[in-house]
């Protein structure tokens, strides 16, 4: 048996299991992600130009699709370019 990082982390498929009722109005649930993991051209949904295709549709979401992330981008195209994000890496 080999050690595998993140082996016990919840996956995006488990999202419905962990959603608390008070968060059901979250903007994430309003984003239509159907079919995103199967497309070859992500420019249809990625506006920050930093996204990549992931394992399933729920994981394929752009930071520009969240209202609450917009102020955190501080003028950058992607949240990953902001100073706040860089401090956490």
PDB file of C-alpha atoms in Angstrom:
ATOM      1  CA  UNK A   1       0.000   0.000   0.000  1.00  0.00           C
ATOM      2  CA  UNK A   2       1.388   3.382  -0.968  1.00  0.00           C
ATOM      3  CA  UNK A   3       0.588   6.729   0.519  1.00  0.00           C
ATOM      4  CA  UNK A   4      -1.620   8.831  -1.752  1.00  0.00           C
ATOM      5  CA  UNK A   5      -2.048  12.532  -1.024  1.00  0.00           C
ATOM      6  CA  UNK A   6      -5.602  13.820  -0.612  1.00  0.00           C
ATOM      7  CA  UNK A   7      -6.911  10.251  -0.580  1.00  0.00           C
ATOM      8  CA  UNK A   8      -9.465  11.037   2.120  1.00  0.00           C
ATOM      9  CA  UNK A   9     -10.497  14.489   0.915  1.00  0.00           C
ATOM     10  CA  UNK A  10     -14.147  14.928  -0.129  1.00  0.00           C
ATOM     11  CA  UNK A  11     -14.672  15.136  -3.873  1.00  0.00           C
ATOM     12  CA  UNK A  12     -16.931  17.454  -5.831  1.00  0.00           C
ATOM     13  CA  UNK A  13     -19.338  14.523  -6.151  1.00  0.00           C
ATOM     14  CA  UNK A  14     -19.818  14.728  -2.369  1.00  0.00           C
ATOM     15  CA  UNK A  15     -20.907  18.376  -2.584  1.00  0.00           C
ATOM     16  CA  UNK A  16     -24.604  17.646  -2.085  1.00  0.00           C
ATOM     17  CA  UNK A  17     -23.832  15.704   1.072  1.00  0.00           C
ATOM     18  CA  UNK A  18     -22.125  18.632   2.789  1.00  0.00           C
ATOM     19  CA  UNK A  19     -24.348  21.545   1.773  1.00  0.00           C
ATOM     20  CA  UNK A  20     -25.989  23.091   4.816  1.00  0.00           C
ATOM     21  CA  UNK A  21     -29.569  24.400   4.357  1.00  0.00           C
ATOM     22  CA  UNK A  22     -28.487  27.992   5.080  1.00  0.00           C
ATOM     23  CA  UNK A  23     -26.193  27.878   2.039  1.00  0.00           C
ATOM     24  CA  UNK A  24     -28.796  26.712  -0.479  1.00  0.00           C
ATOM     25  CA  UNK A  25     -29.067  30.260  -1.873  1.00  0.00           C
ATOM     26  CA  UNK A  26     -25.343  30.233  -2.690  1.00  0.00           C
ATOM     27  CA  UNK A  27     -24.597  31.495  -6.198  1.00  0.00           C
ATOM     28  CA  UNK A  28     -22.641  28.292  -6.868  1.00  0.00           C
ATOM     29  CA  UNK A  29     -25.866  26.316  -7.047  1.00  0.00           C
ATOM     30  CA  UNK A  30     -27.205  28.673  -9.734  1.00  0.00           C
ATOM     31  CA  UNK A  31     -24.283  28.105 -12.128  1.00  0.00           C
ATOM     32  CA  UNK A  32     -25.063  25.696 -14.958  1.00  0.00           C
ATOM     33  CA  UNK A  33     -22.032  23.402 -15.124  1.00  0.00           C
ATOM     34  CA  UNK A  34     -23.561  20.568 -17.157  1.00  0.00           C
ATOM     35  CA  UNK A  35     -21.141  19.172 -19.742  1.00  0.00           C
ATOM     36  CA  UNK A  36     -18.190  21.411 -18.889  1.00  0.00           C
ATOM     37  CA  UNK A  37     -15.770  18.573 -18.139  1.00  0.00           C
ATOM     38  CA  UNK A  38     -16.351  17.082 -21.582  1.00  0.00           C
ATOM     39  CA  UNK A  39     -15.768  20.150 -23.766  1.00  0.00           C
ATOM     40  CA  UNK A  40     -12.446  20.820 -25.433  1.00  0.00           C
ATOM     41  CA  UNK A  41     -12.835  24.610 -25.660  1.00  0.00           C
ATOM     42  CA  UNK A  42     -13.150  26.062 -22.167  1.00  0.00           C
ATOM     43  CA  UNK A  43     -13.464  29.623 -23.478  1.00  0.00           C
ATOM     44  CA  UNK A  44     -17.234  29.085 -23.508  1.00  0.00           C
ATOM     45  CA  UNK A  45     -17.322  29.321 -19.713  1.00  0.00           C
ATOM     46  CA  UNK A  46     -13.863  30.443 -18.507  1.00  0.00           C
ATOM     47  CA  UNK A  47     -13.399  34.215 -18.532  1.00  0.00           C
ATOM     48  CA  UNK A  48     -10.207  34.462 -16.462  1.00  0.00           C
ATOM     49  CA  UNK A  49      -8.158  32.373 -18.928  1.00  0.00           C
ATOM     50  CA  UNK A  50      -6.648  30.332 -16.068  1.00  0.00           C
ATOM     51  CA  UNK A  51      -9.182  27.500 -15.776  1.00  0.00           C
ATOM     52  CA  UNK A  52      -8.602  23.944 -16.927  1.00  0.00           C
ATOM     53  CA  UNK A  53     -10.803  20.934 -17.533  1.00  0.00           C
ATOM     54  CA  UNK A  54     -11.176  18.876 -14.358  1.00  0.00           C
ATOM     55  CA  UNK A  55     -12.620  15.440 -13.595  1.00  0.00           C
ATOM     56  CA  UNK A  56     -16.280  16.360 -13.396  1.00  0.00           C
ATOM     57  CA  UNK A  57     -18.646  19.166 -14.281  1.00  0.00           C
ATOM     58  CA  UNK A  58     -19.051  20.480 -10.712  1.00  0.00           C
ATOM     59  CA  UNK A  59     -15.308  21.217 -10.479  1.00  0.00           C
ATOM     60  CA  UNK A  60     -15.276  23.169 -13.771  1.00  0.00           C
ATOM     61  CA  UNK A  61     -16.189  26.632 -12.496  1.00  0.00           C
ATOM     62  CA  UNK A  62     -14.469  29.948 -13.205  1.00  0.00           C
ATOM     63  CA  UNK A  63     -13.693  32.453 -10.444  1.00  0.00           C
ATOM     64  CA  UNK A  64     -15.454  35.151 -12.494  1.00  0.00           C
ATOM     65  CA  UNK A  65     -18.775  33.355 -11.987  1.00  0.00           C
ATOM     66  CA  UNK A  66     -18.930  34.199  -8.272  1.00  0.00           C
ATOM     67  CA  UNK A  67     -20.131  37.654  -7.196  1.00  0.00           C
ATOM     68  CA  UNK A  68     -18.288  37.459  -3.891  1.00  0.00           C
ATOM     69  CA  UNK A  69     -14.960  36.663  -5.575  1.00  0.00           C
ATOM     70  CA  UNK A  70     -15.054  39.705  -7.878  1.00  0.00           C
ATOM     71  CA  UNK A  71     -13.925  42.236  -5.222  1.00  0.00           C
ATOM     72  CA  UNK A  72     -11.142  39.872  -4.143  1.00  0.00           C
ATOM     73  CA  UNK A  73      -9.639  39.806  -7.625  1.00  0.00           C
ATOM     74  CA  UNK A  74      -8.635  43.459  -7.090  1.00  0.00           C
ATOM     75  CA  UNK A  75      -8.463  44.369 -10.761  1.00  0.00           C
ATOM     76  CA  UNK A  76      -6.817  41.118 -11.818  1.00  0.00           C
ATOM     77  CA  UNK A  77      -8.335  38.850 -14.420  1.00  0.00           C
ATOM     78  CA  UNK A  78      -8.154  35.808 -12.117  1.00  0.00           C
ATOM     79  CA  UNK A  79      -8.318  35.311  -8.342  1.00  0.00           C
ATOM     80  CA  UNK A  80      -5.031  33.386  -8.562  1.00  0.00           C
ATOM     81  CA  UNK A  81      -3.267  36.621  -9.568  1.00  0.00           C
ATOM     82  CA  UNK A  82      -4.402  38.548  -6.475  1.00  0.00           C
ATOM     83  CA  UNK A  83      -2.065  39.171  -3.546  1.00  0.00           C
ATOM     84  CA  UNK A  84      -4.535  37.553  -1.140  1.00  0.00           C
ATOM     85  CA  UNK A  85      -4.429  34.313  -3.087  1.00  0.00           C
ATOM     86  CA  UNK A  86      -0.645  34.334  -3.457  1.00  0.00           C
ATOM     87  CA  UNK A  87      -0.218  34.684   0.322  1.00  0.00           C
ATOM     88  CA  UNK A  88      -2.134  31.441   0.830  1.00  0.00           C
ATOM     89  CA  UNK A  89      -0.024  29.384  -1.529  1.00  0.00           C
TER      90      UNK A  89
END
